[in-house]
Amino acid sequence: FATVLARGGDEGGTILLAILCRGEPAALLERMPSADGSRNYVAVKTQALENAQEFSAYCERRARQDSDLWVIEVAIDDWPRFAAFLPQ
């Protein structure tokens, strides 16, 4: 199940994936450049249950930096299987 929490530009923009997986801390992934020039999804933040506003605050800061920011929340049961399908 996925929900668009923030809609960025039609032709581009950064994509943040908020990953919710039962029994595990939530993770926020962002596609980042690596040393070899490729762009891979990297966990930029994990959310502790006691600080539920942490993701929102991070997304708000990123939206101020990038007006084309997309935030997509994905609820999944199998994180490793989902990660295998992300572009590398």
N, CA, C and O atoms as a CHARMM CRD file, in Angstrom:
* protein
*
  352
    1    1 PHE  N      0.85000  -1.17200   0.00000 PROA 1      0.00000
    2    1 PHE  CA     0.00000   0.00000   0.00000 PROA 1      0.00000
    3    1 PHE  C      0.89300   1.23200   0.00000 PROA 1      0.00000
    4    1 PHE  O      1.87400   1.28700   0.74200 PROA 1      0.00000
    5    2 ALA  N      0.56500   2.21300  -0.81800 PROA 2      0.00000
    6    2 ALA  CA     1.36300   3.44100  -0.88000 PROA 2      0.00000
    7    2 ALA  C      0.44300   4.65500  -0.92400 PROA 2      0.00000
    8    2 ALA  O     -0.65700   4.59900  -1.47300 PROA 2      0.00000
    9    3 THR  N      0.91300   5.74900  -0.33700 PROA 3      0.00000
   10    3 THR  CA     0.18100   7.00700  -0.30200 PROA 3      0.00000
   11    3 THR  C      1.14400   8.13700  -0.61000 PROA 3      0.00000
   12    3 THR  O      2.24800   8.18600  -0.06700 PROA 3      0.00000
   13    4 VAL  N      0.72800   9.04600  -1.48100 PROA 4      0.00000
   14    4 VAL  CA     1.53600  10.23100  -1.76900 PROA 4      0.00000
   15    4 VAL  C      1.22300  11.25800  -0.67900 PROA 4      0.00000
   16    4 VAL  O      0.09700  11.74700  -0.58200 PROA 4      0.00000
   17    5 LEU  N      2.22000  11.57900   0.13500 PROA 5      0.00000
   18    5 LEU  CA     2.04400  12.55300   1.21800 PROA 5      0.00000
   19    5 LEU  C      2.34600  13.97000   0.75700 PROA 5      0.00000
   20    5 LEU  O      1.76800  14.93000   1.26700 PROA 5      0.00000
   21    6 ALA  N      3.25200  14.10100  -0.21000 PROA 6      0.00000
   22    6 ALA  CA     3.59600  15.41200  -0.77100 PROA 6      0.00000
   23    6 ALA  C      3.89900  15.20800  -2.25300 PROA 6      0.00000
   24    6 ALA  O      4.67100  14.32500  -2.62800 PROA 6      0.00000
   25    7 ARG  N      3.28300  16.03600  -3.08100 PROA 7      0.00000
   26    7 ARG  CA     3.44300  15.91500  -4.52400 PROA 7      0.00000
   27    7 ARG  C      4.42000  16.96400  -5.02400 PROA 7      0.00000
   28    7 ARG  O      4.23100  18.16100  -4.81000 PROA 7      0.00000
   29    8 GLY  N      5.46000  16.50200  -5.69200 PROA 8      0.00000
   30    8 GLY  CA     6.47400  17.39500  -6.23200 PROA 8      0.00000
   31    8 GLY  C      6.15600  17.80600  -7.65600 PROA 8      0.00000
   32    8 GLY  O      4.99900  17.78500  -8.07700 PROA 8      0.00000
   33    9 GLY  N      7.17300  18.17400  -8.38200 PROA 9      0.00000
   34    9 GLY  CA     7.01500  18.61900  -9.75900 PROA 9      0.00000
   35    9 GLY  C      6.62900  17.48600 -10.69100 PROA 9      0.00000
   36    9 GLY  O      6.95200  16.32500 -10.43600 PROA 9      0.00000
   37   10 ASP  N      5.92700  17.82900 -11.78700 PROA 10     0.00000
   38   10 ASP  CA     5.49500  16.82900 -12.75400 PROA 10     0.00000
   39   10 ASP  C      6.65400  16.22000 -13.52400 PROA 10     0.00000
   40   10 ASP  O      6.56500  15.07600 -13.97000 PROA 10     0.00000
   41   11 GLU  N      7.73000  16.95700 -13.68700 PROA 11     0.00000
   42   11 GLU  CA     8.82900  16.50700 -14.52800 PROA 11     0.00000
   43   11 GLU  C     10.07500  16.10300 -13.74100 PROA 11     0.00000
   44   11 GLU  O     11.08800  15.74500 -14.34300 PROA 11     0.00000
   45   12 GLY  N     10.02400  16.15300 -12.43800 PROA 12     0.00000
   46   12 GLY  CA    11.22100  15.79900 -11.67300 PROA 12     0.00000
   47   12 GLY  C     10.99500  16.01400 -10.20100 PROA 12     0.00000
   48   12 GLY  O      9.86100  16.10100  -9.73100 PROA 12     0.00000
   49   13 GLY  N     12.07400  16.09700  -9.49300 PROA 13     0.00000
   50   13 GLY  CA    12.00700  16.32100  -8.05500 PROA 13     0.00000
   51   13 GLY  C     12.57400  15.14400  -7.29200 PROA 13     0.00000
   52   13 GLY  O     12.61900  14.01800  -7.78900 PROA 13     0.00000
   53   14 THR  N     12.99700  15.42000  -6.10100 PROA 14     0.00000
   54   14 THR  CA    13.52500  14.39600  -5.21100 PROA 14     0.00000
   55   14 THR  C     12.38100  13.54100  -4.69000 PROA 14     0.00000
   56   14 THR  O     11.28100  14.04000  -4.45200 PROA 14     0.00000
   57   15 ILE  N     12.64400  12.24800  -4.51500 PROA 15     0.00000
   58   15 ILE  CA    11.64300  11.33600  -3.97100 PROA 15     0.00000
   59   15 ILE  C     12.13700  10.81100  -2.63500 PROA 15     0.00000
   60   15 ILE  O     13.21800  10.22900  -2.54800 PROA 15     0.00000
   61   16 LEU  N     11.34300  11.01900  -1.59800 PROA 16     0.00000
   62   16 LEU  CA    11.58600  10.40700  -0.29400 PROA 16     0.00000
   63   16 LEU  C     10.58200   9.27800  -0.12900 PROA 16     0.00000
   64   16 LEU  O      9.38800   9.47100  -0.36000 PROA 16     0.00000
   65   17 LEU  N     11.05400   8.10300   0.26800 PROA 17     0.00000
   66   17 LEU  CA    10.18000   6.97200   0.53900 PROA 17     0.00000
   67   17 LEU  C     10.13600   6.74300   2.04100 PROA 17     0.00000
   68   17 LEU  O     11.16100   6.45400   2.65900 PROA 17     0.00000
   69   18 ALA  N      8.96200   6.87200   2.62500 PROA 18     0.00000
   70   18 ALA  CA     8.77200   6.56700   4.03900 PROA 18     0.00000
   71   18 ALA  C      8.30200   5.11300   4.10300 PROA 18     0.00000
   72   18 ALA  O      7.18100   4.80200   3.70100 PROA 18     0.00000
   73   19 ILE  N      9.15400   4.23100   4.60600 PROA 19     0.00000
   74   19 ILE  CA     8.89600   2.79800   4.61300 PROA 19     0.00000
   75   19 ILE  C      8.37500   2.37900   5.98800 PROA 19     0.00000
   76   19 ILE  O      9.05000   2.55100   7.00300 PROA 19     0.00000
   77   20 LEU  N      7.17700   1.83200   5.99800 PROA 20     0.00000
   78   20 LEU  CA     6.57300   1.31200   7.22000 PROA 20     0.00000
   79   20 LEU  C      6.51000  -0.20000   7.08300 PROA 20     0.00000
   80   20 LEU  O      5.86300  -0.71700   6.17200 PROA 20     0.00000
   81   21 CYS  N      7.17000  -0.90400   7.97500 PROA 21     0.00000
   82   21 CYS  CA     7.22500  -2.36000   7.92300 PROA 21     0.00000
   83   21 CYS  C      6.89200  -2.88200   9.32100 PROA 21     0.00000
   84   21 CYS  O      7.54900  -2.52900  10.30100 PROA 21     0.00000
   85   22 ARG  N      5.88100  -3.71200   9.39600 PROA 22     0.00000
   86   22 ARG  CA     5.40200  -4.22000  10.68100 PROA 22     0.00000
   87   22 ARG  C      6.54200  -4.81300  11.51200 PROA 22     0.00000
   88   22 ARG  O      7.30800  -5.64700  11.02900 PROA 22     0.00000
   89   23 GLY  N      6.64000  -4.37700  12.75000 PROA 23     0.00000
   90   23 GLY  CA     7.62400  -4.92200  13.67400 PROA 23     0.00000
   91   23 GLY  C      9.00800  -4.30500  13.58000 PROA 23     0.00000
   92   23 GLY  O      9.91300  -4.72300  14.30200 PROA 23     0.00000
   93   24 GLU  N      9.19500  -3.32800  12.71300 PROA 24     0.00000
   94   24 GLU  CA    10.49900  -2.69300  12.55600 PROA 24     0.00000
   95   24 GLU  C     10.34300  -1.17600  12.62500 PROA 24     0.00000
   96   24 GLU  O      9.26500  -0.65300  12.34200 PROA 24     0.00000
   97   25 PRO  N     11.41500  -0.46100  13.00000 PROA 25     0.00000
   98   25 PRO  CA    11.32600   1.00400  12.97800 PROA 25     0.00000
   99   25 PRO  C     11.09400   1.49400  11.55000 PROA 25     0.00000
  100   25 PRO  O     11.61000   0.90800  10.59800 PROA 25     0.00000
  101   26 ALA  N     10.33200   2.54600  11.40400 PROA 26     0.00000
  102   26 ALA  CA    10.10900   3.13400  10.08300 PROA 26     0.00000
  103   26 ALA  C     11.41900   3.71300   9.57100 PROA 26     0.00000
  104   26 ALA  O     12.27700   4.12400  10.35300 PROA 26     0.00000
  105   27 ALA  N     11.56400   3.74100   8.25100 PROA 27     0.00000
  106   27 ALA  CA    12.78700   4.27300   7.63600 PROA 27     0.00000
  107   27 ALA  C     12.40700   5.26600   6.54800 PROA 27     0.00000
  108   27 ALA  O     11.39500   5.10000   5.86700 PROA 27     0.00000
  109   28 LEU  N     13.21100   6.27700   6.39500 PROA 28     0.00000
  110   28 LEU  CA    13.02700   7.26500   5.33400 PROA 28     0.00000
  111   28 LEU  C     14.19700   7.11400   4.37200 PROA 28     0.00000
  112   28 LEU  O     15.35600   7.27200   4.75700 PROA 28     0.00000
  113   29 LEU  N     13.88000   6.80500   3.10800 PROA 29     0.00000
  114   29 LEU  CA    14.90500   6.58400   2.09100 PROA 29     0.00000
  115   29 LEU  C     14.92000   7.74600   1.11300 PROA 29     0.00000
  116   29 LEU  O     13.87700   8.30600   0.77300 PROA 29     0.00000
  117   30 GLU  N     16.11300   8.09800   0.67000 PROA 30     0.00000
  118   30 GLU  CA    16.27200   9.14700  -0.33200 PROA 30     0.00000
  119   30 GLU  C     17.31000   8.66800  -1.33600 PROA 30     0.00000
  120   30 GLU  O     18.30000   8.03500  -0.97000 PROA 30     0.00000
  121   31 ARG  N     17.07400   8.97600  -2.59300 PROA 31     0.00000
  122   31 ARG  CA    18.02500   8.59200  -3.63300 PROA 31     0.00000
  123   31 ARG  C     19.19100   9.57500  -3.59600 PROA 31     0.00000
  124   31 ARG  O     19.01600  10.77800  -3.78900 PROA 31     0.00000
  125   32 MET  N     20.37600   9.03900  -3.34500 PROA 32     0.00000
  126   32 MET  CA    21.56300   9.86700  -3.16100 PROA 32     0.00000
  127   32 MET  C     22.66100   9.43200  -4.12700 PROA 32     0.00000
  128   32 MET  O     22.76000   8.25400  -4.47100 PROA 32     0.00000
  129   33 PRO  N     23.49100  10.39200  -4.56700 PROA 33     0.00000
  130   33 PRO  CA    24.60900  10.02600  -5.43600 PROA 33     0.00000
  131   33 PRO  C     25.67200   9.25000  -4.65600 PROA 33     0.00000
  132   33 PRO  O     25.93700   9.53100  -3.48700 PROA 33     0.00000
  133   34 SER  N     26.26400   8.28000  -5.32500 PROA 34     0.00000
  134   34 SER  CA    27.35100   7.51800  -4.70100 PROA 34     0.00000
  135   34 SER  C     28.66800   7.87200  -5.38600 PROA 34     0.00000
  136   34 SER  O     28.68200   8.61800  -6.36500 PROA 34     0.00000
  137   35 ALA  N     29.75400   7.34500  -4.87800 PROA 35     0.00000
  138   35 ALA  CA    31.08500   7.68400  -5.39200 PROA 35     0.00000
  139   35 ALA  C     31.27200   7.29900  -6.85900 PROA 35     0.00000
  140   35 ALA  O     32.03400   7.94700  -7.57700 PROA 35     0.00000
  141   36 ASP  N     30.57900   6.24600  -7.31000 PROA 36     0.00000
  142   36 ASP  CA    30.73600   5.81100  -8.70400 PROA 36     0.00000
  143   36 ASP  C     29.80400   6.54300  -9.66800 PROA 36     0.00000
  144   36 ASP  O     29.77400   6.23100 -10.85800 PROA 36     0.00000
  145   37 GLY  N     29.04000   7.51900  -9.15800 PROA 37     0.00000
  146   37 GLY  CA    28.15200   8.31600 -10.00600 PROA 37     0.00000
  147   37 GLY  C     26.73100   7.80600 -10.09100 PROA 37     0.00000
  148   37 GLY  O     25.85600   8.50600 -10.60100 PROA 37     0.00000
  149   38 SER  N     26.47800   6.59200  -9.60000 PROA 38     0.00000
  150   38 SER  CA    25.10500   6.07800  -9.60500 PROA 38     0.00000
  151   38 SER  C     24.30900   6.73200  -8.47300 PROA 38     0.00000
  152   38 SER  O     24.88200   7.35000  -7.57600 PROA 38     0.00000
  153   39 ARG  N     23.00200   6.59100  -8.52500 PROA 39     0.00000
  154   39 ARG  CA    22.13200   7.16200  -7.49000 PROA 39     0.00000
  155   39 ARG  C     21.33700   6.02600  -6.87900 PROA 39     0.00000
  156   39 ARG  O     20.49400   5.42100  -7.54300 PROA 39     0.00000
  157   40 ASN  N     21.60400   5.73400  -5.61100 PROA 40     0.00000
  158   40 ASN  CA    20.95600   4.63100  -4.91100 PROA 40     0.00000
  159   40 ASN  C     20.11000   5.15700  -3.76100 PROA 40     0.00000
  160   40 ASN  O     20.39000   6.22000  -3.20600 PROA 40     0.00000
  161   41 TYR  N     19.07300   4.40300  -3.41000 PROA 41     0.00000
  162   41 TYR  CA    18.26900   4.75000  -2.24500 PROA 41     0.00000
  163   41 TYR  C     19.04500   4.41200  -0.98000 PROA 41     0.00000
  164   41 TYR  O     19.55200   3.30200  -0.81900 PROA 41     0.00000
  165   42 VAL  N     19.12700   5.39300  -0.08900 PROA 42     0.00000
  166   42 VAL  CA    19.86400   5.26500   1.16000 PROA 42     0.00000
  167   42 VAL  C     18.94200   5.65900   2.30500 PROA 42     0.00000
  168   42 VAL  O     18.18400   6.62300   2.19200 PROA 42     0.00000
  169   43 ALA  N     19.00500   4.91800   3.40700 PROA 43     0.00000
  170   43 ALA  CA    18.22800   5.27800   4.59300 PROA 43     0.00000
  171   43 ALA  C     18.84200   6.53400   5.20400 PROA 43     0.00000
  172   43 ALA  O     19.96400   6.49900   5.70800 PROA 43     0.00000
  173   44 VAL  N     18.09900   7.64900   5.15800 PROA 44     0.00000
  174   44 VAL  CA    18.60400   8.90500   5.69700 PROA 44     0.00000
  175   44 VAL  C     18.09600   9.16300   7.11200 PROA 44     0.00000
  176   44 VAL  O     18.62600  10.01500   7.82500 PROA 44     0.00000
  177   45 LYS  N     17.06800   8.42200   7.51100 PROA 45     0.00000
  178   45 LYS  CA    16.51700   8.61700   8.84400 PROA 45     0.00000
  179   45 LYS  C     15.70500   7.38900   9.23600 PROA 45     0.00000
  180   45 LYS  O     15.00900   6.80200   8.40700 PROA 45     0.00000
  181   46 THR  N     15.80100   7.01000  10.50000 PROA 46     0.00000
  182   46 THR  CA    14.89700   6.01700  11.05900 PROA 46     0.00000
  183   46 THR  C     14.10600   6.70500  12.15200 PROA 46     0.00000
  184   46 THR  O     14.57700   7.66100  12.76800 PROA 46     0.00000
  185   47 GLN  N     12.91300   6.21800  12.38500 PROA 47     0.00000
  186   47 GLN  CA    12.04200   6.89500  13.34400 PROA 47     0.00000
  187   47 GLN  C     11.78300   6.02700  14.55700 PROA 47     0.00000
  188   47 GLN  O     11.28500   4.90700  14.44200 PROA 47     0.00000
  189   48 ALA  N     12.12100   6.54700  15.70900 PROA 48     0.00000
  190   48 ALA  CA    11.80300   5.88000  16.96400 PROA 48     0.00000
  191   48 ALA  C     10.33600   6.12100  17.28800 PROA 48     0.00000
  192   48 ALA  O      9.80900   7.20300  17.02500 PROA 48     0.00000
  193   49 LEU  N      9.68000   5.12700  17.85300 PROA 49     0.00000
  194   49 LEU  CA     8.25600   5.25600  18.16500 PROA 49     0.00000
  195   49 LEU  C      7.96200   6.40100  19.11800 PROA 49     0.00000
  196   49 LEU  O      6.89300   7.00700  19.05600 PROA 49     0.00000
  197   50 GLU  N      8.90900   6.69900  20.00200 PROA 50     0.00000
  198   50 GLU  CA     8.68600   7.76300  20.98500 PROA 50     0.00000
  199   50 GLU  C      8.80800   9.16600  20.38600 PROA 50     0.00000
  200   50 GLU  O      8.48200  10.14500  21.05600 PROA 50     0.00000
  201   51 ASN  N      9.27200   9.28100  19.13600 PROA 51     0.00000
  202   51 ASN  CA     9.40600  10.59100  18.51000 PROA 51     0.00000
  203   51 ASN  C      8.73000  10.56700  17.13500 PROA 51     0.00000
  204   51 ASN  O      9.40500  10.59200  16.10600 PROA 51     0.00000
  205   52 ALA  N      7.41700  10.51900  17.12500 PROA 52     0.00000
  206   52 ALA  CA     6.64900  10.37200  15.88900 PROA 52     0.00000
  207   52 ALA  C      6.74800  11.59000  14.97900 PROA 52     0.00000
  208   52 ALA  O      6.44700  11.47900  13.79100 PROA 52     0.00000
  209   53 GLN  N      7.15700  12.74500  15.48800 PROA 53     0.00000
  210   53 GLN  CA     7.25000  13.96400  14.67500 PROA 53     0.00000
  211   53 GLN  C      8.55700  14.08900  13.91800 PROA 53     0.00000
  212   53 GLN  O      8.71800  15.00000  13.10700 PROA 53     0.00000
  213   54 GLU  N      9.49200  13.18600  14.17200 PROA 54     0.00000
  214   54 GLU  CA    10.82200  13.28200  13.57600 PROA 54     0.00000
  215   54 GLU  C     10.77700  13.23700  12.04500 PROA 54     0.00000
  216   54 GLU  O     11.43400  14.04800  11.39200 PROA 54     0.00000
  217   55 PHE  N     10.01800  12.30900  11.46200 PROA 55     0.00000
  218   55 PHE  CA     9.90900  12.21900  10.00800 PROA 55     0.00000
  219   55 PHE  C      9.28500  13.47900   9.43700 PROA 55     0.00000
  220   55 PHE  O      9.77500  14.02800   8.45000 PROA 55     0.00000
  221   56 SER  N      8.21100  13.93600  10.05000 PROA 56     0.00000
  222   56 SER  CA     7.52000  15.13600   9.56600 PROA 56     0.00000
  223   56 SER  C      8.45500  16.33600   9.55400 PROA 56     0.00000
  224   56 SER  O      8.47900  17.09800   8.58700 PROA 56     0.00000
  225   57 ALA  N      9.21600  16.50400  10.61300 PROA 57     0.00000
  226   57 ALA  CA    10.14600  17.63600  10.69500 PROA 57     0.00000
  227   57 ALA  C     11.21100  17.53600   9.61000 PROA 57     0.00000
  228   57 ALA  O     11.55600  18.54200   8.98900 PROA 57     0.00000
  229   58 TYR  N     11.73700  16.33800   9.37500 PROA 58     0.00000
  230   58 TYR  CA    12.74700  16.14800   8.33400 PROA 58     0.00000
  231   58 TYR  C     12.15500  16.46800   6.96200 PROA 58     0.00000
  232   58 TYR  O     12.77500  17.17100   6.16400 PROA 58     0.00000
  233   59 CYS  N     10.95500  15.95100   6.68800 PROA 59     0.00000
  234   59 CYS  CA    10.30300  16.19300   5.39200 PROA 59     0.00000
  235   59 CYS  C     10.01300  17.68000   5.18500 PROA 59     0.00000
  236   59 CYS  O     10.15500  18.19000   4.07400 PROA 59     0.00000
  237   60 GLU  N      9.61400  18.36300   6.23000 PROA 60     0.00000
  238   60 GLU  CA     9.36200  19.80500   6.13200 PROA 60     0.00000
  239   60 GLU  C     10.65200  20.56100   5.81000 PROA 60     0.00000
  240   60 GLU  O     10.63800  21.47500   4.98500 PROA 60     0.00000
  241   61 ARG  N     11.76400  20.19300   6.44700 PROA 61     0.00000
  242   61 ARG  CA    13.05800  20.82500   6.14700 PROA 61     0.00000
  243   61 ARG  C     13.45700  20.57300   4.69700 PROA 61     0.00000
  244   61 ARG  O     13.90700  21.48800   4.00700 PROA 61     0.00000
  245   62 ARG  N     13.29500  19.34200   4.23600 PROA 62     0.00000
  246   62 ARG  CA    13.64700  19.00200   2.85100 PROA 62     0.00000
  247   62 ARG  C     12.75100  19.73800   1.86000 PROA 62     0.00000
  248   62 ARG  O     13.22200  20.14900   0.80000 PROA 62     0.00000
  249   63 ALA  N     11.45900  19.91500   2.18500 PROA 63     0.00000
  250   63 ALA  CA    10.53200  20.62600   1.29600 PROA 63     0.00000
  251   63 ALA  C     10.92400  22.09900   1.17000 PROA 63     0.00000
  252   63 ALA  O     10.74700  22.69700   0.10900 PROA 63     0.00000
  253   64 ARG  N     11.45600  22.68700   2.24500 PROA 64     0.00000
  254   64 ARG  CA    11.93300  24.07300   2.17100 PROA 64     0.00000
  255   64 ARG  C     13.15400  24.18000   1.26300 PROA 64     0.00000
  256   64 ARG  O     13.36400  25.21000   0.62200 PROA 64     0.00000
  257   65 GLN  N     13.95800  23.12000   1.20700 PROA 65     0.00000
  258   65 GLN  CA    15.16000  23.10000   0.37200 PROA 65     0.00000
  259   65 GLN  C     14.83700  22.74700  -1.07900 PROA 65     0.00000
  260   65 GLN  O     15.54900  23.17400  -1.98800 PROA 65     0.00000
  261   66 ASP  N     13.77800  21.97700  -1.30800 PROA 66     0.00000
  262   66 ASP  CA    13.45100  21.45400  -2.63600 PROA 66     0.00000
  263   66 ASP  C     11.94200  21.51200  -2.84200 PROA 66     0.00000
  264   66 ASP  O     11.20800  20.67200  -2.32200 PROA 66     0.00000
  265   67 SER  N     11.48300  22.49600  -3.59600 PROA 67     0.00000
  266   67 SER  CA    10.03300  22.67000  -3.79200 PROA 67     0.00000
  267   67 SER  C      9.42200  21.56800  -4.65300 PROA 67     0.00000
  268   67 SER  O      8.19800  21.45000  -4.71900 PROA 67     0.00000
  269   68 ASP  N     10.25500  20.75500  -5.31600 PROA 68     0.00000
  270   68 ASP  CA     9.76500  19.64700  -6.13900 PROA 68     0.00000
  271   68 ASP  C      9.76800  18.31200  -5.39300 PROA 68     0.00000
  272   68 ASP  O      9.69500  17.25500  -6.01900 PROA 68     0.00000
  273   69 LEU  N      9.85000  18.35000  -4.08100 PROA 69     0.00000
  274   69 LEU  CA     9.97000  17.14200  -3.26800 PROA 69     0.00000
  275   69 LEU  C      8.69500  16.30100  -3.30000 PROA 69     0.00000
  276   69 LEU  O      7.59200  16.81000  -3.10300 PROA 69     0.00000
  277   70 TRP  N      8.86900  15.00800  -3.55200 PROA 70     0.00000
  278   70 TRP  CA     7.80300  14.01700  -3.42800 PROA 70     0.00000
  279   70 TRP  C      8.05400  13.22900  -2.15200 PROA 70     0.00000
  280   70 TRP  O      9.19500  12.86400  -1.86700 PROA 70     0.00000
  281   71 VAL  N      7.00400  12.96000  -1.37900 PROA 71     0.00000
  282   71 VAL  CA     7.10700  12.08100  -0.21800 PROA 71     0.00000
  283   71 VAL  C      6.04700  10.99500  -0.39900 PROA 71     0.00000
  284   71 VAL  O      4.85300  11.28100  -0.48400 PROA 71     0.00000
  285   72 ILE  N      6.50300   9.75400  -0.45500 PROA 72     0.00000
  286   72 ILE  CA     5.60900   8.62200  -0.66300 PROA 72     0.00000
  287   72 ILE  C      5.75800   7.66600   0.51000 PROA 72     0.00000
  288   72 ILE  O      6.85800   7.20500   0.81300 PROA 72     0.00000
  289   73 GLU  N      4.65100   7.37700   1.15900 PROA 73     0.00000
  290   73 GLU  CA     4.64200   6.43900   2.28000 PROA 73     0.00000
  291   73 GLU  C      4.26700   5.06000   1.74800 PROA 73     0.00000
  292   73 GLU  O      3.26500   4.90300   1.05000 PROA 73     0.00000
  293   74 VAL  N      5.08200   4.06700   2.08500 PROA 74     0.00000
  294   74 VAL  CA     4.86300   2.70600   1.60700 PROA 74     0.00000
  295   74 VAL  C      4.76100   1.77800   2.80700 PROA 74     0.00000
  296   74 VAL  O      5.68000   1.70500   3.62300 PROA 74     0.00000
  297   75 ALA  N      3.63300   1.06300   2.91500 PROA 75     0.00000
  298   75 ALA  CA     3.44600   0.07500   3.98300 PROA 75     0.00000
  299   75 ALA  C      3.66400  -1.30600   3.36500 PROA 75     0.00000
  300   75 ALA  O      2.94200  -1.70400   2.45000 PROA 75     0.00000
  301   76 ILE  N      4.65600  -2.02800   3.86800 PROA 76     0.00000
  302   76 ILE  CA     5.02200  -3.31600   3.29600 PROA 76     0.00000
  303   76 ILE  C      5.22900  -4.35100   4.39700 PROA 76     0.00000
  304   76 ILE  O      5.39300  -4.00900   5.56800 PROA 76     0.00000
  305   77 ASP  N      5.21700  -5.61600   4.00200 PROA 77     0.00000
  306   77 ASP  CA     5.46600  -6.70200   4.95200 PROA 77     0.00000
  307   77 ASP  C      6.88000  -7.25100   4.85500 PROA 77     0.00000
  308   77 ASP  O      7.39300  -7.82200   5.81700 PROA 77     0.00000
  309   78 ASP  N      7.51200  -7.08300   3.70000 PROA 78     0.00000
  310   78 ASP  CA     8.80800  -7.70200   3.46700 PROA 78     0.00000
  311   78 ASP  C      9.78700  -6.65600   2.93300 PROA 78     0.00000
  312   78 ASP  O      9.88200  -6.44700   1.72400 PROA 78     0.00000
  313   79 TRP  N     10.51200  -6.00200   3.84200 PROA 79     0.00000
  314   79 TRP  CA    11.41700  -4.92900   3.46900 PROA 79     0.00000
  315   79 TRP  C     12.51000  -5.39200   2.50000 PROA 79     0.00000
  316   79 TRP  O     12.71600  -4.71600   1.49200 PROA 79     0.00000
  317   80 PRO  N     13.22500  -6.50200   2.73700 PROA 80     0.00000
  318   80 PRO  CA    14.28000  -6.91300   1.79900 PROA 80     0.00000
  319   80 PRO  C     13.74000  -7.18000   0.39000 PROA 80     0.00000
  320   80 PRO  O     14.39900  -6.84700  -0.59500 PROA 80     0.00000
  321   81 ARG  N     12.57700  -7.76300   0.28900 PROA 81     0.00000
  322   81 ARG  CA    11.99500  -8.02300  -1.03400 PROA 81     0.00000
  323   81 ARG  C     11.67400  -6.72400  -1.74700 PROA 81     0.00000
  324   81 ARG  O     11.92900  -6.59800  -2.94500 PROA 81     0.00000
  325   82 PHE  N     11.11400  -5.74700  -1.02400 PROA 82     0.00000
  326   82 PHE  CA    10.80400  -4.44400  -1.61000 PROA 82     0.00000
  327   82 PHE  C     12.08900  -3.74600  -2.06300 PROA 82     0.00000
  328   82 PHE  O     12.13900  -3.19200  -3.16100 PROA 82     0.00000
  329   83 ALA  N     13.11700  -3.77100  -1.23100 PROA 83     0.00000
  330   83 ALA  CA    14.37900  -3.09400  -1.53800 PROA 83     0.00000
  331   83 ALA  C     15.01900  -3.65300  -2.79800 PROA 83     0.00000
  332   83 ALA  O     15.69800  -2.92300  -3.52200 PROA 83     0.00000
  333   84 ALA  N     14.81700  -4.92100  -3.06900 PROA 84     0.00000
  334   84 ALA  CA    15.39400  -5.53600  -4.26400 PROA 84     0.00000
  335   84 ALA  C     14.82300  -4.93900  -5.55100 PROA 84     0.00000
  336   84 ALA  O     15.46000  -5.00800  -6.60200 PROA 84     0.00000
  337   85 PHE  N     13.63100  -4.35600  -5.47300 PROA 85     0.00000
  338   85 PHE  CA    12.99500  -3.76700  -6.65800 PROA 85     0.00000
  339   85 PHE  C     13.31600  -2.27900  -6.85300 PROA 85     0.00000
  340   85 PHE  O     12.95400  -1.70500  -7.88000 PROA 85     0.00000
  341   86 LEU  N     13.98100  -1.65700  -5.89500 PROA 86     0.00000
  342   86 LEU  CA    14.30400  -0.23400  -6.02700 PROA 86     0.00000
  343   86 LEU  C     15.39700  -0.05800  -7.07300 PROA 86     0.00000
  344   86 LEU  O     16.30700  -0.88200  -7.16700 PROA 86     0.00000
  345   87 PRO  N     15.31000   1.02900  -7.87300 PROA 87     0.00000
  346   87 PRO  CA    16.35300   1.26800  -8.87600 PROA 87     0.00000
  347   87 PRO  C     17.72200   1.44800  -8.23100 PROA 87     0.00000
  348   87 PRO  O     17.84700   2.06800  -7.17500 PROA 87     0.00000
  349   88 GLN  N     18.71000   0.91600  -8.85900 PROA 88     0.00000
  350   88 GLN  CA    20.09000   1.03300  -8.36600 PROA 88     0.00000
  351   88 GLN  C     20.89800   1.86600  -9.31100 PROA 88     0.00000
  352   88 GLN  O     22.08600   2.08600  -9.07900 PROA 88     0.00000
